[in-house]
Amino acid sequence: MKERVTFEEYVKIASNSATESGNCPVSGLLLMLQGKWKNQIIYAMSLNDTIRFGKLKKEVPGITNTMLTNTLRELEADGLIHREQFNEIPPHVEYSLTEKGRNLFPIFYEMLKWGLRYAT
Amino acid sequence: MKERVTFEEYVKIASNSATESGNCPVSGLLLMLQGKWKNQIIYAMSLNDTIRFGKLKKEVPGITNTMLTNTLRELEADGLIHREQFNEIPPHVEYSLTEKGRNLFPIFYEMLKWGLRYAT
DNA sequence: CGGAATCCTTACGGATACTG
DNA sequence: CAGTATCCGTAAGGATTCCG
């Protein structure tokens, strides 16, 4: 696939990518990014090769244990992050972005450019 | 801003773009795209220069009047679409993407590439 | 034709307390 | 340290009926 396309080309490609159920690859990704904390967690994780639960909680101000746990589980189920547990005393867990997760960055970069352009 | 950047450069730019409230331009955009029907409506509108309520309803299978109305109002409030009302008998309304809305396309294109690459 | 009004159900987000 | 378990309020999504 080309690096850059016109709007008309995009539409053509997108229409050919729809499945019978009416879902398109874009919808699936948007679903993965839905939720109040997804973006902030992914961003915090992009700043660290690996990051622990406690540090993540500090870097995402206002999040509760419950929401951090839930959101991490969703991100893991979607294959965007990796969870590695160390059974030591005290136990700890390291989270990191997968390749799939890191490859979201061109998308975030386009979103950032758009956001800066149209920021109110 | 450059056309393409490395991951590290993106992170740097993004961290400089955060406001005091902790919100970033990316979060704002993600909020605009949140909702079950946003993507499908924007996509249907990208296929037509202008489109009417009734046709839009046909092109977004399963949507109800209520949800179509609500979602269109949100998209309009966010400046992504334009609404033009013709007071004729019978009355009709034309919806179209604004420049701001059309400029989402590089984002959707990156999402599409990602989605096709990681489609399960 | 293009909605508005109403009512209903579920999902999301969150506060608090407790634990291996 | 890194979570669970419970409970709760709000908001998102939807079905149905009616209207200018």
PDB file of N, CA and C in Angstrom, chain A residues 9-65:
ATOM      1  N   GLU A   9      -8.729   8.007  -3.257  1.00  0.00           N
ATOM      2  CA  GLU A   9      -8.085   6.694  -3.195  1.00  0.00           C
ATOM      3  C   GLU A   9      -8.353   6.012  -1.860  1.00  0.00           C
ATOM      4  N   TYR A  10      -8.314   6.819  -0.806  1.00  0.00           N
ATOM      5  CA  TYR A  10      -8.587   6.244   0.513  1.00  0.00           C
ATOM      6  C   TYR A  10      -9.979   5.641   0.557  1.00  0.00           C
ATOM      7  N   VAL A  11     -10.927   6.402   0.069  1.00  0.00           N
ATOM      8  CA  VAL A  11     -12.319   5.945   0.084  1.00  0.00           C
ATOM      9  C   VAL A  11     -12.457   4.639  -0.679  1.00  0.00           C
ATOM     10  N   LYS A  12     -11.766   4.568  -1.807  1.00  0.00           N
ATOM     11  CA  LYS A  12     -11.833   3.358  -2.628  1.00  0.00           C
ATOM     12  C   LYS A  12     -11.251   2.164  -1.878  1.00  0.00           C
ATOM     13  N   ILE A  13     -10.089   2.361  -1.273  1.00  0.00           N
ATOM     14  CA  ILE A  13      -9.455   1.281  -0.524  1.00  0.00           C
ATOM     15  C   ILE A  13     -10.332   0.862   0.652  1.00  0.00           C
ATOM     16  N   ALA A  14     -10.856   1.860   1.341  1.00  0.00           N
ATOM     17  CA  ALA A  14     -11.673   1.570   2.521  1.00  0.00           C
ATOM     18  C   ALA A  14     -12.918   0.776   2.130  1.00  0.00           C
ATOM     19  N   SER A  15     -13.517   1.154   1.013  1.00  0.00           N
ATOM     20  CA  SER A  15     -14.749   0.465   0.626  1.00  0.00           C
ATOM     21  C   SER A  15     -14.460  -0.971   0.217  1.00  0.00           C
ATOM     22  N   ASN A  16     -13.259  -1.218  -0.267  1.00  0.00           N
ATOM     23  CA  ASN A  16     -12.888  -2.584  -0.614  1.00  0.00           C
ATOM     24  C   ASN A  16     -12.464  -3.394   0.607  1.00  0.00           C
ATOM     25  N   SER A  17     -12.268  -2.729   1.733  1.00  0.00           N
ATOM     26  CA  SER A  17     -11.790  -3.414   2.928  1.00  0.00           C
ATOM     27  C   SER A  17     -12.905  -3.808   3.874  1.00  0.00           C
ATOM     28  N   ALA A  18     -14.105  -3.377   3.581  1.00  0.00           N
ATOM     29  CA  ALA A  18     -15.226  -3.700   4.467  1.00  0.00           C
ATOM     30  C   ALA A  18     -15.534  -5.193   4.402  1.00  0.00           C
ATOM     31  N   THR A  19     -15.885  -5.741   5.534  1.00  0.00           N
ATOM     32  CA  THR A  19     -16.281  -7.139   5.565  1.00  0.00           C
ATOM     33  C   THR A  19     -17.786  -7.243   5.349  1.00  0.00           C
ATOM     34  N   GLU A  20     -18.261  -8.468   5.232  1.00  0.00           N
ATOM     35  CA  GLU A  20     -19.697  -8.646   4.993  1.00  0.00           C
ATOM     36  C   GLU A  20     -20.526  -8.121   6.154  1.00  0.00           C
ATOM     37  N   SER A  21     -19.989  -8.226   7.354  1.00  0.00           N
ATOM     38  CA  SER A  21     -20.761  -7.805   8.521  1.00  0.00           C
ATOM     39  C   SER A  21     -20.888  -6.293   8.597  1.00  0.00           C
ATOM     40  N   GLY A  22     -20.240  -5.599   7.680  1.00  0.00           N
ATOM     41  CA  GLY A  22     -20.331  -4.144   7.704  1.00  0.00           C
ATOM     42  C   GLY A  22     -19.238  -3.508   8.536  1.00  0.00           C
ATOM     43  N   ASN A  23     -18.447  -4.319   9.211  1.00  0.00           N
ATOM     44  CA  ASN A  23     -17.355  -3.775   9.992  1.00  0.00           C
ATOM     45  C   ASN A  23     -16.177  -3.463   9.084  1.00  0.00           C
ATOM     46  N   CYS A  24     -15.431  -2.447   9.438  1.00  0.00           N
ATOM     47  CA  CYS A  24     -14.225  -2.155   8.689  1.00  0.00           C
ATOM     48  C   CYS A  24     -13.070  -2.120   9.679  1.00  0.00           C
ATOM     49  N   PRO A  25     -11.852  -2.244   9.179  1.00  0.00           N
ATOM     50  CA  PRO A  25     -10.687  -2.261  10.072  1.00  0.00           C
ATOM     51  C   PRO A  25     -10.600  -1.011  10.929  1.00  0.00           C
ATOM     52  N   VAL A  26     -11.068   0.097  10.411  1.00  0.00           N
ATOM     53  CA  VAL A  26     -11.008   1.343  11.165  1.00  0.00           C
ATOM     54  C   VAL A  26     -11.918   1.278  12.391  1.00  0.00           C
ATOM     55  N   SER A  27     -13.099   0.719  12.212  1.00  0.00           N
ATOM     56  CA  SER A  27     -14.028   0.607  13.343  1.00  0.00           C
ATOM     57  C   SER A  27     -13.427  -0.219  14.471  1.00  0.00           C
ATOM     58  N   GLY A  28     -12.764  -1.314  14.093  1.00  0.00           N
ATOM     59  CA  GLY A  28     -12.151  -2.161  15.105  1.00  0.00           C
ATOM     60  C   GLY A  28     -11.128  -1.408  15.922  1.00  0.00           C
ATOM     61  N   LEU A  29     -10.301  -0.643  15.249  1.00  0.00           N
ATOM     62  CA  LEU A  29      -9.281   0.118  15.958  1.00  0.00           C
ATOM     63  C   LEU A  29      -9.909   1.187  16.837  1.00  0.00           C
ATOM     64  N   LEU A  30     -10.902   1.881  16.319  1.00  0.00           N
ATOM     65  CA  LEU A  30     -11.563   2.919  17.108  1.00  0.00           C
ATOM     66  C   LEU A  30     -12.160   2.332  18.378  1.00  0.00           C
ATOM     67  N   LEU A  31     -12.685   1.113  18.265  1.00  0.00           N
ATOM     68  CA  LEU A  31     -13.216   0.453  19.447  1.00  0.00           C
ATOM     69  C   LEU A  31     -12.111   0.232  20.482  1.00  0.00           C
ATOM     70  N   MET A  32     -10.935  -0.186  20.012  1.00  0.00           N
ATOM     71  CA  MET A  32      -9.816  -0.432  20.931  1.00  0.00           C
ATOM     72  C   MET A  32      -9.384   0.837  21.656  1.00  0.00           C
ATOM     73  N   LEU A  33      -9.550   1.974  20.999  1.00  0.00           N
ATOM     74  CA  LEU A  33      -9.079   3.230  21.577  1.00  0.00           C
ATOM     75  C   LEU A  33     -10.169   3.937  22.367  1.00  0.00           C
ATOM     76  N   GLN A  34     -11.355   3.303  22.430  1.00  0.00           N
ATOM     77  CA  GLN A  34     -12.462   3.913  23.143  1.00  0.00           C
ATOM     78  C   GLN A  34     -12.321   3.680  24.638  1.00  0.00           C
ATOM     79  N   GLY A  35     -12.699   4.672  25.385  1.00  0.00           N
ATOM     80  CA  GLY A  35     -12.561   4.597  26.833  1.00  0.00           C
ATOM     81  C   GLY A  35     -11.753   5.786  27.314  1.00  0.00           C
ATOM     82  N   LYS A  36     -12.120   6.230  28.473  1.00  0.00           N
ATOM     83  CA  LYS A  36     -11.584   7.491  28.989  1.00  0.00           C
ATOM     84  C   LYS A  36     -10.065   7.483  29.168  1.00  0.00           C
ATOM     85  N   TRP A  37      -9.475   6.321  29.445  1.00  0.00           N
ATOM     86  CA  TRP A  37      -8.072   6.300  29.865  1.00  0.00           C
ATOM     87  C   TRP A  37      -7.122   5.689  28.844  1.00  0.00           C
ATOM     88  N   LYS A  38      -7.634   5.121  27.765  1.00  0.00           N
ATOM     89  CA  LYS A  38      -6.792   4.405  26.806  1.00  0.00           C
ATOM     90  C   LYS A  38      -5.632   5.253  26.298  1.00  0.00           C
ATOM     91  N   ASN A  39      -5.963   6.435  25.816  1.00  0.00           N
ATOM     92  CA  ASN A  39      -4.935   7.284  25.226  1.00  0.00           C
ATOM     93  C   ASN A  39      -3.848   7.643  26.234  1.00  0.00           C
ATOM     94  N   GLN A  40      -4.253   8.026  27.420  1.00  0.00           N
ATOM     95  CA  GLN A  40      -3.268   8.438  28.427  1.00  0.00           C
ATOM     96  C   GLN A  40      -2.377   7.279  28.847  1.00  0.00           C
ATOM     97  N   ILE A  41      -2.955   6.093  28.931  1.00  0.00           N
ATOM     98  CA  ILE A  41      -2.146   4.931  29.323  1.00  0.00           C
ATOM     99  C   ILE A  41      -1.153   4.573  28.227  1.00  0.00           C
ATOM    100  N   ILE A  42      -1.622   4.553  26.992  1.00  0.00           N
ATOM    101  CA  ILE A  42      -0.716   4.243  25.883  1.00  0.00           C
ATOM    102  C   ILE A  42       0.392   5.283  25.810  1.00  0.00           C
ATOM    103  N   TYR A  43       0.018   6.533  26.025  1.00  0.00           N
ATOM    104  CA  TYR A  43       1.030   7.586  25.982  1.00  0.00           C
ATOM    105  C   TYR A  43       2.071   7.407  27.089  1.00  0.00           C
ATOM    106  N   ALA A  44       1.598   7.154  28.292  1.00  0.00           N
ATOM    107  CA  ALA A  44       2.531   6.938  29.408  1.00  0.00           C
ATOM    108  C   ALA A  44       3.445   5.754  29.127  1.00  0.00           C
ATOM    109  N   MET A  45       2.894   4.729  28.497  1.00  0.00           N
ATOM    110  CA  MET A  45       3.707   3.556  28.202  1.00  0.00           C
ATOM    111  C   MET A  45       4.699   3.836  27.087  1.00  0.00           C
ATOM    112  N   SER A  46       4.372   4.776  26.211  1.00  0.00           N
ATOM    113  CA  SER A  46       5.301   5.096  25.129  1.00  0.00           C
ATOM    114  C   SER A  46       6.530   5.820  25.657  1.00  0.00           C
ATOM    115  N   LEU A  47       6.407   6.392  26.852  1.00  0.00           N
ATOM    116  CA  LEU A  47       7.530   7.116  27.441  1.00  0.00           C
ATOM    117  C   LEU A  47       8.496   6.193  28.170  1.00  0.00           C
ATOM    118  N   ASN A  48       8.087   4.943  28.365  1.00  0.00           N
ATOM    119  CA  ASN A  48       8.915   3.996  29.109  1.00  0.00           C
ATOM    120  C   ASN A  48       8.984   2.667  28.354  1.00  0.00           C
ATOM    121  N   ASP A  49      10.157   2.066  28.340  1.00  0.00           N
ATOM    122  CA  ASP A  49      10.272   0.757  27.714  1.00  0.00           C
ATOM    123  C   ASP A  49       9.364  -0.245  28.417  1.00  0.00           C
ATOM    124  N   THR A  50       9.506  -0.276  29.740  1.00  0.00           N
ATOM    125  CA  THR A  50       8.578  -1.055  30.555  1.00  0.00           C
ATOM    126  C   THR A  50       8.164  -0.167  31.718  1.00  0.00           C
ATOM    127  N   ILE A  51       6.984  -0.425  32.241  1.00  0.00           N
ATOM    128  CA  ILE A  51       6.489   0.413  33.334  1.00  0.00           C
ATOM    129  C   ILE A  51       5.653  -0.448  34.273  1.00  0.00           C
ATOM    130  N   ARG A  52       5.738  -0.155  35.553  1.00  0.00           N
ATOM    131  CA  ARG A  52       5.020  -0.946  36.549  1.00  0.00           C
ATOM    132  C   ARG A  52       3.678  -0.319  36.882  1.00  0.00           C
ATOM    133  N   PHE A  53       2.804  -1.127  37.447  1.00  0.00           N
ATOM    134  CA  PHE A  53       1.442  -0.695  37.779  1.00  0.00           C
ATOM    135  C   PHE A  53       1.459   0.596  38.598  1.00  0.00           C
ATOM    136  N   GLY A  54       2.271   0.618  39.632  1.00  0.00           N
ATOM    137  CA  GLY A  54       2.302   1.761  40.517  1.00  0.00           C
ATOM    138  C   GLY A  54       2.755   3.036  39.829  1.00  0.00           C
ATOM    139  N   LYS A  55       3.787   2.906  38.982  1.00  0.00           N
ATOM    140  CA  LYS A  55       4.283   4.092  38.284  1.00  0.00           C
ATOM    141  C   LYS A  55       3.252   4.580  37.265  1.00  0.00           C
ATOM    142  N   LEU A  56       2.626   3.617  36.598  1.00  0.00           N
ATOM    143  CA  LEU A  56       1.587   3.953  35.628  1.00  0.00           C
ATOM    144  C   LEU A  56       0.484   4.745  36.305  1.00  0.00           C
ATOM    145  N   LYS A  57       0.133   4.323  37.507  1.00  0.00           N
ATOM    146  CA  LYS A  57      -0.940   5.005  38.227  1.00  0.00           C
ATOM    147  C   LYS A  57      -0.550   6.445  38.549  1.00  0.00           C
ATOM    148  N   LYS A  58       0.726   6.650  38.841  1.00  0.00           N
ATOM    149  CA  LYS A  58       1.178   8.025  39.108  1.00  0.00           C
ATOM    150  C   LYS A  58       1.182   8.865  37.838  1.00  0.00           C
ATOM    151  N   GLU A  59       1.510   8.237  36.713  1.00  0.00           N
ATOM    152  CA  GLU A  59       1.645   8.992  35.465  1.00  0.00           C
ATOM    153  C   GLU A  59       0.312   9.260  34.788  1.00  0.00           C
ATOM    154  N   VAL A  60      -0.735   8.606  35.268  1.00  0.00           N
ATOM    155  CA  VAL A  60      -2.065   8.863  34.721  1.00  0.00           C
ATOM    156  C   VAL A  60      -2.911   9.443  35.851  1.00  0.00           C
ATOM    157  N   PRO A  61      -2.861  10.751  36.011  1.00  0.00           N
ATOM    158  CA  PRO A  61      -3.468  11.378  37.186  1.00  0.00           C
ATOM    159  C   PRO A  61      -4.982  11.156  37.234  1.00  0.00           C
ATOM    160  N   GLY A  62      -5.439  10.740  38.401  1.00  0.00           N
ATOM    161  CA  GLY A  62      -6.873  10.624  38.609  1.00  0.00           C
ATOM    162  C   GLY A  62      -7.433   9.230  38.399  1.00  0.00           C
ATOM    163  N   ILE A  63      -6.647   8.358  37.791  1.00  0.00           N
ATOM    164  CA  ILE A  63      -7.173   7.022  37.531  1.00  0.00           C
ATOM    165  C   ILE A  63      -7.211   6.194  38.825  1.00  0.00           C
ATOM    166  N   THR A  64      -8.212   5.357  38.938  1.00  0.00           N
ATOM    167  CA  THR A  64      -8.333   4.495  40.117  1.00  0.00           C
ATOM    168  C   THR A  64      -7.751   3.121  39.801  1.00  0.00           C
ATOM    169  N   ASN A  65      -7.511   2.344  40.848  1.00  0.00           N
ATOM    170  CA  ASN A  65      -7.037   0.974  40.658  1.00  0.00           C
ATOM    171  C   ASN A  65      -7.940   0.211  39.704  1.00  0.00           C
TER     172      ASN A  65
END
